[in-house]
Amino acid sequence: MKNIWIILRKELRSYFVSPIAYGLMAFFALIAGYFFYVATAIFVSRGMESAMSGRGMPMNVNEWVIRPVLSNVSVIGLFLIPMISMRLFAEEKRSGTMELLVTSPIRDIEIILGKWFAAVIMYACILGLALLNILILFGFGKPDWRPLLVGFLGLLLQGGCLLAIGTFISTTTRSQIVAGVATFAVCLLLWVLDWVSAYETAPWAKVVAYMSVLTHFEPFSKGVIDTKDVVFYVTMIFLGLFLTARSMESLRWRA
Amino acid sequence: MIKVEGLTKRYARNVAVDDISFEVQKGQIVGFLGPNGAGKTTTMRVLTCFLPPTAGTASVAGFDVIQKPMEVKKRIGYLPETPPLYPEMEVNEYLTFVGRLKGLSGKNLASRIDEVTERCAIGDVRNKLNGRLSKGYRQRVGLAQATIHNPDVLILDEPTSGLDPNQIIHTRDLIKGLAGDHTIILSTHILPEVEAMCEQVLIINKGKLVATDSVANLTRRLRGSEAVLVEIEARDAAPLETPVIQQKLEQVAGVSRVVFRHEKDGRHVFEVESLQGRSVRADVARAVVETGWNLNELHAVGLSLEEVFLQLTSSDPAQGAEKK
Ligand SMILES: Nc1ncnc2c1ncn2[C@@H]1O[C@H](COP(=O)(O)OP(=O)(O)O)[C@@H](O)[C@H]1O
Ligand SMILES: [Mg+2]
């Protein structure tokens, strides 16, 4: 436990000591702000329309603003993940500090968990900042708290799962760039997998679509926690971290 | 303190370390001497639990590197060939991190940091970024890092490589100063380095242990013989055959080996090695002149590492075969 904390602190510090972290935060806050602005604008104009037409459709802030913003943020998260996870192991391997970690009295799994937690926290900070905009809504209306929290939990689970895969990829190379590009490719693949379900209804298409990380995010953005989605994400996190552990071990055998 | 038996490490295509056995007693400084690619780094990586051996066993302070890696790691301080520094950390911060990794905390950690900072003379760069340090300082911070938890055993991989002469002297003094408290294994491909720092030497070549001896013995055995470089030319423009000269040189009393180096414009260059305890320079010079050749040049050269191996393996088979 203590060792995980030591690694986690070191990783967080090296994230926050670099200007790139702040650049990412600012950039994603801006993009999320833009999504928020667009969603709100649509919401307002629709509201006007329905009021003018006199039909008075019931409009819901959660459905019209929060949900689309969360969905969009979950997609831009795909771009964020590789930037966070690429350096985790690749940089240690390149600079030779891996030798320090591995010859210290600390278990592999502690190194891996420390690094992964740090990545998740970094991701949560960037997203949290980006979603601050939404709090403005609370100043004007009475949106429901729960869906927002559930949505954030969904984003964290999805991020945690992709970060675990990114951590694994980072152990396979000494180059941050290679790790970043490969992770991005995998994230992209896992995103588009569910597109097949639009054209194909065969069982294999269902399986492929099931593997898509974004399909499992949909319910979260509606404020629904479905056990099956949580299980999917948690399983993927375990798989990613397990592969990381195996990769670290085999690195040593081949070295 | 360190015990290695039948250690073998095979990579996909080659054998890096081949059936090595040795022991190091507590408190000794042992030099691991061999040319590049001999298998020094590989052996050290096995001892530090970085690499598992293909065959054989290694143990540190009685703990096997495979069965009890945690116990071994607690007792070892390791300085790899390139010091494992994080460029974005300040020196003090880095030492704090490494200290925590090694299980130190609180007051104990603070006092250890002060101690290694003082000992390794890095006080003036405490608050500098690792990434901004000069090569010499990087090496010293590397040593500070390796000794922070006051380990029983220090493993230093080529601690002076890439340093300028002043830094080398400083680093050597530093390591000698550490000797009292730790058992030290250091690797090098430079013979005088072993003479300057170590008590015991392990000579390794192409993955095999060539000799183990005390440094005092080694220097005694090596000092006895010398190598001289001679350049010979025919007095008139008469052609001169290389084998003829070689034969002549070999007949000089006290010569053990004659190696032809090169020939240019009728000038032949040979390297002549003497038997132990013999000086052959005068005899070689006389022989050349008496035969009627010109002696253009004659000077002593130091033995190269390759020649040391040859000497150790050929002049004293009993020692060379000590490998097991
Ligand atoms: N990771 C590796 N994969 C394959 N061969 C290696 C690896 N590391 C070292 N070797 C080989 O093992 C031999 C010994 O290397 P090394 O232990 O680094 O020697 P030294 O440190 O004495 O220069 C060399 O022939 C080297 O090419
Ligand atoms: Mg080496």
Coordinates of C-alpha atoms and ligand atoms in Angstrom, one line a residue:
Chain A
M1 CA 0.0 0.0 0.0
K2 CA 2.7 2.5 1.0
N3 CA 4.7 1.6 -2.0
I4 CA 1.8 2.2 -4.3
W5 CA 1.4 5.6 -2.7
I6 CA 5.1 6.4 -3.3
I7 CA 4.9 5.6 -7.0
L8 CA 1.6 7.4 -7.4
R9 CA 3.0 10.6 -5.9
K10 CA 6.0 10.5 -8.0
E11 CA 3.9 10.0 -11.2
L12 CA 1.5 12.8 -10.3
R13 CA 4.3 15.1 -9.6
S14 CA 5.9 14.5 -13.0
Y15 CA 2.6 15.1 -14.7
F16 CA 2.0 18.4 -12.9
V17 CA 5.6 19.6 -13.2
S18 CA 5.2 19.6 -17.0
P19 CA 3.5 22.5 -18.8
I20 CA 1.8 19.9 -21.1
A21 CA -0.6 18.9 -18.2
Y22 CA -1.8 22.5 -17.9
G23 CA -2.1 22.8 -21.7
L24 CA -4.2 19.7 -21.8
M25 CA -6.4 21.0 -19.0
A26 CA -7.0 24.3 -20.6
F27 CA -7.6 22.8 -24.0
F28 CA -10.1 20.2 -22.8
A29 CA -11.9 22.8 -20.6
L30 CA -12.2 24.9 -23.7
I31 CA -13.6 22.1 -25.9
A32 CA -16.1 21.0 -23.2
G33 CA -17.1 24.7 -22.8
Y34 CA -17.8 24.8 -26.5
F35 CA -19.9 21.6 -26.3
F36 CA -21.7 23.1 -23.4
Y37 CA -22.4 26.3 -25.2
V38 CA -23.8 24.6 -28.3
A39 CA -25.9 22.2 -26.2
T40 CA -27.3 25.1 -24.2
A41 CA -28.0 27.2 -27.3
I42 CA -29.9 24.3 -28.9
F43 CA -31.8 23.8 -25.6
V44 CA -32.8 27.4 -25.4
S45 CA -33.9 27.7 -29.0
R46 CA -35.9 24.5 -28.8
G47 CA -37.5 25.8 -25.6
M48 CA -38.5 29.0 -27.3
E49 CA -39.9 27.1 -30.3
S50 CA -42.1 24.9 -28.1
A51 CA -43.3 27.8 -26.1
M52 CA -44.2 29.8 -29.2
S53 CA -46.0 26.8 -30.8
G54 CA -48.0 26.7 -27.6
R55 CA -47.7 23.0 -27.3
G56 CA -45.4 23.4 -24.2
M57 CA -43.4 20.2 -24.5
P58 CA -41.8 19.3 -21.2
M59 CA -38.1 20.0 -21.6
N60 CA -35.4 18.6 -19.4
V61 CA -32.0 20.2 -18.8
N62 CA -30.5 16.8 -18.0
E63 CA -31.7 15.3 -21.3
W64 CA -30.9 18.3 -23.5
V65 CA -27.7 19.6 -22.1
I66 CA -25.9 17.3 -19.7
R67 CA -26.4 14.1 -21.7
P68 CA -24.9 15.4 -25.0
V69 CA -22.1 17.2 -23.2
L70 CA -21.1 13.9 -21.4
S71 CA -21.3 11.9 -24.6
N72 CA -19.1 14.3 -26.5
V73 CA -16.6 14.5 -23.6
S74 CA -16.4 10.7 -23.5
V75 CA -15.3 10.8 -27.2
I76 CA -12.7 13.5 -26.7
G77 CA -11.5 11.4 -23.8
L78 CA -10.3 8.9 -26.4
F79 CA -7.8 11.5 -27.6
L80 CA -6.7 12.4 -24.1
I81 CA -6.0 8.8 -22.9
P82 CA -2.9 8.1 -25.1
M83 CA -1.3 11.4 -24.0
I84 CA -1.7 10.4 -20.4
S85 CA -0.6 6.8 -20.5
M86 CA 2.2 6.8 -23.2
R87 CA 5.0 7.9 -20.9
L88 CA 4.2 5.7 -17.9
F89 CA 6.6 2.8 -18.7
A90 CA 8.2 3.8 -22.1
E91 CA 10.0 6.8 -20.5
E92 CA 11.3 4.7 -17.6
K93 CA 12.7 2.1 -20.0
R94 CA 14.3 4.8 -22.2
S95 CA 16.0 6.6 -19.4
G96 CA 17.1 3.5 -17.6
T97 CA 15.2 4.3 -14.4
M98 CA 13.3 1.1 -14.9
E99 CA 16.4 -0.6 -13.5
L100 CA 16.1 1.4 -10.3
L101 CA 12.4 0.5 -9.8
V102 CA 12.8 -3.1 -10.6
T103 CA 15.9 -3.6 -8.3
S104 CA 14.1 -1.8 -5.4
P105 CA 12.3 -3.8 -2.7
I106 CA 8.9 -3.2 -4.3
R107 CA 6.6 -5.5 -6.1
D108 CA 5.8 -5.2 -9.8
I109 CA 2.1 -4.9 -9.1
E110 CA 2.7 -2.0 -6.8
I111 CA 4.6 -0.1 -9.5
I112 CA 1.8 -0.8 -12.0
L113 CA -1.1 0.2 -9.6
G114 CA 0.7 3.3 -8.6
K115 CA 1.2 4.4 -12.2
W116 CA -2.3 3.5 -13.2
F117 CA -3.9 5.3 -10.3
A118 CA -1.9 8.4 -11.1
A119 CA -3.0 8.3 -14.7
V120 CA -6.7 7.9 -13.6
I121 CA -6.4 10.8 -11.2
M122 CA -4.8 13.0 -13.9
Y123 CA -7.6 12.0 -16.3
A124 CA -10.2 12.8 -13.6
C125 CA -8.6 16.2 -13.0
I126 CA -8.7 17.2 -16.7
L127 CA -12.3 15.9 -17.1
G128 CA -13.4 17.5 -13.8
L129 CA -12.1 20.9 -14.9
A130 CA -13.7 20.5 -18.3
L131 CA -17.1 19.7 -16.7
L132 CA -17.0 22.6 -14.3
N133 CA -19.0 24.5 -16.9
I134 CA -22.0 22.4 -16.2
L135 CA -22.1 23.7 -12.7
I136 CA -23.3 27.0 -14.2
L137 CA -26.6 25.2 -14.9
F138 CA -27.1 24.9 -11.1
G139 CA -27.2 28.6 -10.9
F140 CA -30.1 28.9 -13.2
G141 CA -32.1 25.8 -13.1
K142 CA -32.6 22.7 -11.0
P143 CA -30.9 19.9 -12.9
D144 CA -30.8 16.5 -11.3
W145 CA -27.5 15.8 -9.5
R146 CA -27.6 12.1 -9.9
P147 CA -27.2 11.7 -13.6
L148 CA -24.3 14.0 -13.6
L149 CA -22.5 12.0 -10.9
V150 CA -23.3 8.8 -12.7
G151 CA -22.1 10.2 -16.0
F152 CA -18.8 11.2 -14.3
L153 CA -18.5 7.7 -12.9
G154 CA -19.0 6.3 -16.4
L155 CA -16.3 8.6 -17.8
L156 CA -13.9 7.4 -15.1
L157 CA -14.6 3.7 -15.7
Q158 CA -14.2 4.2 -19.4
G159 CA -11.0 6.2 -18.9
G160 CA -9.7 3.7 -16.4
C161 CA -10.2 0.8 -18.8
L162 CA -8.5 2.6 -21.7
L163 CA -5.7 3.8 -19.4
A164 CA -5.1 0.2 -18.3
I165 CA -4.7 -0.8 -22.0
G166 CA -2.5 2.3 -22.6
T167 CA -0.3 1.3 -19.6
F168 CA 0.1 -2.1 -21.1
I169 CA 1.1 -0.7 -24.5
S170 CA 3.6 1.6 -22.8
T171 CA 5.5 -1.4 -21.4
T172 CA 6.1 -2.8 -24.8
T173 CA 8.3 0.0 -26.2
R174 CA 11.0 2.5 -25.2
S175 CA 9.4 5.3 -27.3
Q176 CA 6.6 7.4 -25.9
I177 CA 5.5 8.4 -29.4
V178 CA 5.2 4.8 -30.5
A179 CA 3.2 4.0 -27.3
G180 CA 1.0 7.0 -27.8
V181 CA 0.2 6.3 -31.4
A182 CA -0.5 2.6 -30.8
T183 CA -2.7 3.5 -27.8
F184 CA -4.6 6.0 -29.9
A185 CA -5.1 3.4 -32.6
V186 CA -6.5 0.9 -30.1
C187 CA -8.8 3.5 -28.5
L188 CA -10.1 4.4 -31.9
L189 CA -10.7 0.8 -32.8
L190 CA -12.6 0.1 -29.6
W191 CA -14.7 3.2 -30.3
V192 CA -15.8 2.3 -33.8
L193 CA -16.4 -1.3 -33.1
D194 CA -20.1 -0.7 -32.3
W195 CA -20.7 0.8 -35.7
V196 CA -21.1 -2.6 -37.1
S197 CA -24.3 -3.1 -35.1
A198 CA -25.9 -0.4 -37.3
Y199 CA -25.6 -2.6 -40.4
E200 CA -25.3 -6.1 -39.2
T201 CA -27.5 -8.0 -36.7
A202 CA -25.7 -11.4 -36.8
P203 CA -24.4 -12.7 -33.4
W204 CA -20.8 -11.9 -34.3
A205 CA -21.7 -8.3 -34.8
K206 CA -23.2 -8.2 -31.4
V207 CA -20.1 -9.6 -29.8
V208 CA -17.9 -7.1 -31.7
A209 CA -20.2 -4.2 -30.7
Y210 CA -20.1 -5.5 -27.1
M211 CA -16.4 -4.9 -27.1
S212 CA -16.8 -1.3 -27.9
V213 CA -16.1 0.9 -24.9
L214 CA -18.5 3.6 -26.0
T215 CA -21.6 1.4 -26.1
H216 CA -21.1 0.8 -22.5
F217 CA -21.0 4.4 -21.8
E218 CA -24.4 5.3 -23.2
P219 CA -26.4 4.2 -20.2
F220 CA -24.1 6.2 -17.9
S221 CA -24.8 9.3 -19.8
K222 CA -28.5 8.8 -19.3
G223 CA -27.9 8.4 -15.5
V224 CA -28.4 4.7 -15.5
I225 CA -25.9 2.4 -13.8
D226 CA -26.2 -1.0 -15.4
T227 CA -24.3 -3.8 -13.7
K228 CA -23.4 -5.4 -17.0
D229 CA -21.5 -2.2 -18.1
V230 CA -19.7 -1.9 -14.8
V231 CA -18.7 -5.5 -15.1
F232 CA -17.4 -4.9 -18.6
Y233 CA -15.3 -1.9 -17.6
V234 CA -13.9 -3.6 -14.4
T235 CA -13.0 -6.7 -16.4
M236 CA -11.2 -4.6 -19.0
I237 CA -9.3 -2.8 -16.3
F238 CA -8.2 -6.1 -14.8
L239 CA -7.3 -7.5 -18.2
G240 CA -5.2 -4.4 -19.0
L241 CA -3.4 -4.4 -15.7
F242 CA -2.9 -8.2 -15.9
L243 CA -1.3 -7.8 -19.3
T244 CA 0.9 -5.1 -18.0
A245 CA 2.2 -7.3 -15.2
R246 CA 2.9 -10.2 -17.7
S247 CA 4.7 -7.8 -20.0
M248 CA 6.9 -6.5 -17.2
E249 CA 7.8 -10.0 -16.3
S250 CA 8.6 -11.1 -19.8
L251 CA 10.7 -7.9 -20.3
R252 CA 12.9 -9.3 -17.6
W253 CA 13.2 -12.7 -19.2
R254 CA 14.1 -11.1 -22.5
A255 CA 15.5 -7.9 -21.1
Chain B
M1 CA 28.4 -12.2 1.3
I2 CA 27.9 -13.0 -2.4
K3 CA 27.9 -16.5 -3.7
V4 CA 27.6 -17.4 -7.4
E5 CA 27.6 -21.0 -8.6
G6 CA 27.5 -22.3 -12.1
L7 CA 25.7 -19.1 -13.2
T8 CA 24.7 -19.1 -16.9
K9 CA 22.7 -16.5 -18.7
R10 CA 21.5 -17.2 -22.3
Y11 CA 19.9 -14.6 -24.5
A12 CA 17.9 -15.6 -27.6
R13 CA 20.9 -15.9 -29.7
N14 CA 24.0 -15.9 -27.6
V15 CA 25.4 -17.0 -24.2
A16 CA 26.3 -13.8 -22.2
V17 CA 27.5 -15.5 -19.1
D18 CA 28.8 -19.1 -19.2
D19 CA 29.0 -21.2 -16.0
I20 CA 30.6 -18.7 -13.7
S21 CA 31.3 -19.4 -10.0
F22 CA 32.8 -17.1 -7.4
E23 CA 32.4 -15.9 -3.9
V24 CA 32.9 -12.5 -2.3
Q25 CA 33.7 -12.1 1.4
K26 CA 32.1 -9.5 3.6
G27 CA 33.8 -6.1 3.4
Q28 CA 35.8 -6.8 0.2
I29 CA 36.1 -4.6 -2.8
V30 CA 36.1 -6.8 -5.8
G31 CA 36.8 -5.7 -9.4
F32 CA 35.0 -7.4 -12.2
L33 CA 37.4 -6.9 -15.1
G34 CA 36.7 -7.7 -18.7
P35 CA 36.4 -6.1 -22.2
N36 CA 33.1 -4.8 -23.6
G37 CA 30.6 -7.6 -24.1
A38 CA 32.3 -9.9 -21.6
G39 CA 29.2 -10.4 -19.6
K40 CA 29.9 -8.0 -16.6
T41 CA 26.6 -6.1 -16.8
T42 CA 24.6 -9.3 -17.3
T43 CA 26.2 -10.9 -14.2
M44 CA 25.4 -7.8 -12.1
R45 CA 21.9 -7.7 -13.4
V46 CA 21.4 -11.3 -12.1
L47 CA 22.8 -10.3 -8.7
T48 CA 20.4 -7.4 -8.5
C49 CA 17.4 -9.6 -9.4
F50 CA 16.9 -7.6 -12.6
L51 CA 17.4 -10.7 -14.7
P52 CA 16.7 -14.3 -13.8
P53 CA 19.6 -16.7 -14.5
T54 CA 19.2 -19.3 -17.1
A55 CA 21.0 -21.9 -15.0
G56 CA 22.9 -21.9 -11.7
T57 CA 22.4 -20.0 -8.5
A58 CA 23.3 -16.7 -7.0
S59 CA 22.8 -15.5 -3.5
V60 CA 23.4 -12.3 -1.6
A61 CA 23.8 -12.4 2.2
G62 CA 22.5 -15.9 2.1
F63 CA 19.3 -15.1 0.2
D64 CA 18.8 -16.6 -3.2
V65 CA 18.0 -14.1 -6.0
I66 CA 15.2 -16.3 -7.4
Q67 CA 13.6 -17.5 -4.1
K68 CA 14.0 -14.4 -2.0
P69 CA 14.3 -11.4 -4.3
M70 CA 12.8 -8.9 -1.8
E71 CA 15.4 -9.8 0.8
V72 CA 18.2 -9.5 -1.7
K73 CA 16.9 -6.2 -3.0
K74 CA 16.7 -4.7 0.5
R75 CA 20.4 -5.4 0.9
I76 CA 21.7 -4.2 -2.4
G77 CA 22.6 -0.8 -3.7
Y78 CA 22.9 -0.7 -7.5
L79 CA 24.4 1.8 -9.8
P80 CA 23.7 0.8 -13.4
E81 CA 26.0 1.8 -16.3
T82 CA 23.9 5.0 -16.8
P83 CA 22.8 6.5 -13.5
P84 CA 19.0 6.0 -13.2
L85 CA 18.0 9.7 -12.7
Y86 CA 14.7 11.4 -13.3
P87 CA 15.6 14.6 -15.2
E88 CA 12.6 16.5 -14.0
M89 CA 13.4 15.9 -10.3
E90 CA 15.6 18.0 -8.1
V91 CA 18.5 16.0 -6.5
N92 CA 17.1 16.3 -3.0
E93 CA 13.7 15.2 -4.1
Y94 CA 15.1 12.4 -6.1
L95 CA 17.0 11.0 -3.1
T96 CA 13.9 11.3 -1.0
F97 CA 12.0 9.3 -3.6
V98 CA 14.7 6.6 -3.8
G99 CA 15.0 6.5 0.0
R100 CA 11.2 5.9 0.3
L101 CA 11.4 3.2 -2.4
K102 CA 14.1 1.4 -0.3
G103 CA 11.8 1.6 2.7
L104 CA 13.2 4.6 4.6
S105 CA 10.9 7.3 6.1
G106 CA 10.8 10.2 8.5
K107 CA 13.8 11.3 10.5
N108 CA 15.8 8.3 9.4
L109 CA 15.3 9.2 5.7
A110 CA 16.3 12.9 6.3
S111 CA 19.5 11.9 8.1
R112 CA 20.4 9.4 5.5
I113 CA 19.9 12.0 2.8
D114 CA 22.2 14.4 4.7
E115 CA 24.8 11.7 5.1
V116 CA 25.0 10.6 1.5
T117 CA 24.8 14.2 0.3
E118 CA 27.8 15.0 2.3
R119 CA 29.7 11.8 1.5
C120 CA 29.2 12.1 -2.2
A121 CA 29.9 15.8 -2.2
I122 CA 26.7 16.8 -3.9
G123 CA 25.6 19.4 -1.4
D124 CA 26.1 22.3 -3.9
V125 CA 23.6 20.7 -6.3
R126 CA 20.9 19.6 -3.8
N127 CA 18.3 21.9 -5.4
K128 CA 19.3 21.5 -9.0
L129 CA 17.4 19.5 -11.5
N130 CA 18.9 16.0 -12.3
G131 CA 18.6 16.8 -15.9
R132 CA 20.9 19.8 -15.6
L133 CA 23.8 18.0 -13.9
S134 CA 27.2 17.4 -15.5
K135 CA 28.4 13.9 -16.1
G136 CA 30.5 13.8 -13.0
Y137 CA 27.7 15.0 -10.7
R138 CA 25.2 12.6 -12.3
Q139 CA 27.6 9.8 -11.3
R140 CA 27.9 11.1 -7.8
V141 CA 24.1 11.4 -7.4
G142 CA 24.0 7.8 -8.8
L143 CA 26.3 6.7 -6.0
A144 CA 24.3 8.6 -3.4
Q145 CA 21.2 6.9 -4.6
A146 CA 22.9 3.5 -4.4
T147 CA 24.0 4.0 -0.9
I148 CA 21.0 5.8 0.6
H149 CA 19.7 2.8 2.5
N150 CA 23.1 1.8 3.7
P151 CA 23.1 -1.5 1.9
D152 CA 25.3 -4.4 2.8
V153 CA 26.3 -4.9 -0.8
L154 CA 27.1 -2.2 -3.4
I155 CA 27.1 -3.2 -7.1
L156 CA 28.6 -0.5 -9.4
D157 CA 28.6 -1.0 -13.1
E158 CA 31.5 0.8 -14.7
P159 CA 31.4 3.7 -12.2
T160 CA 34.1 5.7 -13.8
S161 CA 33.3 5.3 -17.5
G162 CA 32.9 8.5 -19.4
L163 CA 34.3 10.7 -16.7
D164 CA 37.3 13.0 -17.2
P165 CA 40.5 12.3 -15.3
N166 CA 39.7 14.6 -12.4
Q167 CA 36.3 13.1 -12.0
I168 CA 37.8 9.6 -12.2
I169 CA 40.1 10.3 -9.3
H170 CA 37.3 11.8 -7.3
T171 CA 35.0 8.9 -7.9
R172 CA 37.7 6.4 -7.1
D173 CA 38.4 8.1 -3.8
L174 CA 34.7 8.1 -3.1
I175 CA 34.3 4.4 -3.7
K176 CA 37.4 3.6 -1.6
G177 CA 35.8 5.7 1.2
L178 CA 32.7 3.6 1.0
A179 CA 34.7 0.4 1.3
G180 CA 34.6 0.1 5.0
D181 CA 30.9 -0.1 5.3
H182 CA 29.9 -2.2 2.3
T183 CA 30.9 -5.2 0.3
I184 CA 31.5 -3.8 -3.2
I185 CA 31.6 -5.3 -6.6
L186 CA 32.5 -2.9 -9.4
S187 CA 33.0 -3.6 -13.1
T188 CA 35.5 -2.0 -15.4
H189 CA 37.4 -2.7 -18.6
I190 CA 40.4 -0.8 -17.4
L191 CA 43.2 -2.7 -15.7
P192 CA 44.7 0.1 -13.7
E193 CA 41.3 0.9 -12.3
V194 CA 41.3 -2.5 -10.6
E195 CA 44.8 -1.9 -9.3
A196 CA 43.7 1.5 -7.9
M197 CA 40.6 0.4 -6.1
C198 CA 40.2 -3.3 -5.5
E199 CA 41.6 -6.0 -3.3
Q200 CA 40.3 -8.9 -5.3
V201 CA 39.8 -9.3 -9.0
L202 CA 37.6 -11.5 -11.2
I203 CA 38.6 -11.5 -14.8
I204 CA 35.9 -12.4 -17.3
N205 CA 36.1 -12.8 -21.0
K206 CA 33.4 -13.9 -23.5
G207 CA 31.2 -14.9 -20.6
K208 CA 33.8 -17.1 -19.0
L209 CA 35.7 -16.5 -15.8
V210 CA 39.4 -16.4 -16.8
A211 CA 40.9 -15.9 -13.4
T212 CA 40.2 -14.9 -9.8
D213 CA 43.0 -13.6 -7.8
S214 CA 44.0 -11.0 -5.3
V215 CA 45.1 -7.7 -7.0
A216 CA 48.5 -7.9 -5.3
N217 CA 49.1 -11.3 -6.9
L218 CA 47.8 -10.1 -10.3
T219 CA 50.1 -7.1 -10.4
R220 CA 53.0 -9.2 -9.3
R221 CA 52.4 -11.6 -12.1
L222 CA 51.9 -8.9 -14.7
R223 CA 54.7 -6.6 -13.6
G224 CA 57.3 -9.2 -14.3
S225 CA 56.8 -9.2 -18.0
E226 CA 57.0 -6.4 -20.4
A227 CA 56.1 -5.7 -24.0
V228 CA 58.2 -3.6 -26.4
L229 CA 57.5 -2.3 -29.8
V230 CA 60.4 -2.4 -32.3
E231 CA 60.7 -1.0 -35.7
I232 CA 63.3 -2.6 -37.9
E233 CA 64.6 -1.7 -41.4
A234 CA 67.3 -3.1 -43.6
R235 CA 70.5 -1.0 -43.5
D236 CA 70.9 -0.8 -47.3
A237 CA 67.9 -1.0 -49.6
A238 CA 68.2 -4.8 -49.5
P239 CA 64.8 -6.6 -49.3
L240 CA 64.0 -8.0 -45.9
E241 CA 61.6 -10.8 -45.3
T242 CA 59.3 -10.5 -42.3
P243 CA 59.6 -14.2 -41.2
V244 CA 63.4 -13.8 -41.1
I245 CA 63.2 -11.0 -38.6
Q246 CA 60.5 -12.7 -36.6
Q247 CA 62.7 -15.8 -36.3
K248 CA 65.6 -13.7 -35.2
L249 CA 63.6 -11.9 -32.5
E250 CA 62.2 -15.1 -31.2
Q251 CA 65.7 -16.4 -30.7
V252 CA 66.7 -13.6 -28.3
A253 CA 67.0 -14.9 -24.8
G254 CA 64.0 -14.1 -22.5
V255 CA 61.5 -13.4 -25.3
S256 CA 58.2 -15.2 -24.9
R257 CA 56.3 -14.1 -27.9
V258 CA 56.8 -12.0 -31.0
V259 CA 53.8 -10.5 -32.9
F260 CA 54.1 -8.9 -36.3
R261 CA 52.2 -5.6 -36.4
H262 CA 52.7 -4.1 -39.8
E263 CA 55.2 -3.2 -42.6
K264 CA 55.5 -0.1 -44.6
D265 CA 58.2 1.0 -47.0
G266 CA 60.5 -1.7 -45.8
R267 CA 60.0 -0.7 -42.1
H268 CA 58.8 -3.7 -40.1
V269 CA 57.1 -3.3 -36.7
F270 CA 56.9 -6.0 -34.2
E271 CA 55.7 -6.4 -30.6
V272 CA 58.0 -8.4 -28.4
E273 CA 56.8 -9.8 -25.1
S274 CA 59.3 -10.9 -22.5
L275 CA 59.1 -13.8 -20.1
Q276 CA 58.3 -13.0 -16.5
G277 CA 61.0 -11.2 -14.6
R278 CA 63.1 -10.5 -17.7
S279 CA 63.9 -7.3 -19.4
V280 CA 64.7 -7.9 -23.0
R281 CA 65.1 -4.4 -24.4
A282 CA 68.9 -4.4 -24.4
D283 CA 69.1 -7.9 -25.8
V284 CA 66.7 -7.2 -28.6
A285 CA 68.5 -4.0 -29.6
R286 CA 71.9 -5.7 -29.7
A287 CA 70.5 -8.7 -31.7
V288 CA 69.0 -6.4 -34.3
V289 CA 72.1 -4.2 -34.7
E290 CA 74.5 -7.2 -34.7
T291 CA 72.5 -8.7 -37.6
G292 CA 73.1 -5.6 -39.6
W293 CA 69.6 -4.1 -39.5
N294 CA 68.6 -0.6 -38.5
L295 CA 66.8 -0.2 -35.3
N296 CA 64.5 2.8 -35.9
E297 CA 62.5 2.6 -32.8
L298 CA 62.2 0.6 -29.6
H299 CA 59.8 1.4 -26.7
A300 CA 57.9 -0.3 -24.0
V301 CA 54.2 -0.6 -24.3
G302 CA 51.7 -1.5 -21.6
L303 CA 49.9 -4.8 -21.7
S304 CA 46.4 -4.6 -23.2
L305 CA 43.6 -6.4 -21.6
E306 CA 43.7 -9.0 -24.4
E307 CA 47.4 -9.7 -23.6
V308 CA 46.6 -9.9 -19.9
F309 CA 44.2 -12.7 -20.7
L310 CA 46.7 -14.4 -22.9
Q311 CA 49.3 -14.2 -20.2
L312 CA 47.0 -15.4 -17.5
T313 CA 45.7 -18.3 -19.5
S314 CA 49.0 -19.4 -21.1
S315 CA 51.7 -18.6 -18.5
D316 CA 49.9 -20.2 -15.6
P317 CA 47.4 -22.9 -16.7
A318 CA 46.6 -23.8 -13.1
Q319 CA 45.2 -20.3 -12.5
G320 CA 43.5 -20.0 -15.8
A321 CA 41.6 -23.3 -15.2
E322 CA 40.4 -22.1 -11.9
K323 CA 37.1 -21.5 -13.6
K324 CA 35.8 -24.8 -12.2
Ligands
LIG1 N1 19.2 -7.8 -23.9 C1 20.2 -8.5 -24.5 N2 19.8 -9.3 -25.5 C2 20.6 -10.1 -26.2 N3 22.0 -10.1 -26.0 C3 22.4 -9.3 -25.0 C4 21.5 -8.4 -24.2 N4 22.3 -7.8 -23.3 C5 23.6 -8.1 -23.5 N5 23.7 -9.0 -24.5 C6 24.9 -9.7 -25.0 O1 25.5 -10.4 -23.9 C7 26.9 -10.2 -23.9 C8 27.4 -9.6 -22.6 O2 26.9 -8.3 -22.5 P1 27.2 -7.4 -21.2 O3 26.8 -8.2 -20.0 O4 26.4 -6.2 -21.4 O5 28.7 -7.2 -21.3 P2 29.7 -6.1 -20.5 O6 28.8 -5.4 -19.5 O7 30.8 -6.9 -20.0 O8 30.1 -5.2 -21.6 C9 27.2 -9.3 -25.1 O9 27.6 -10.2 -26.2 C10 25.9 -8.7 -25.5 O10 25.8 -8.5 -26.8
MG2 MG 28.4 -3.5 -19.4

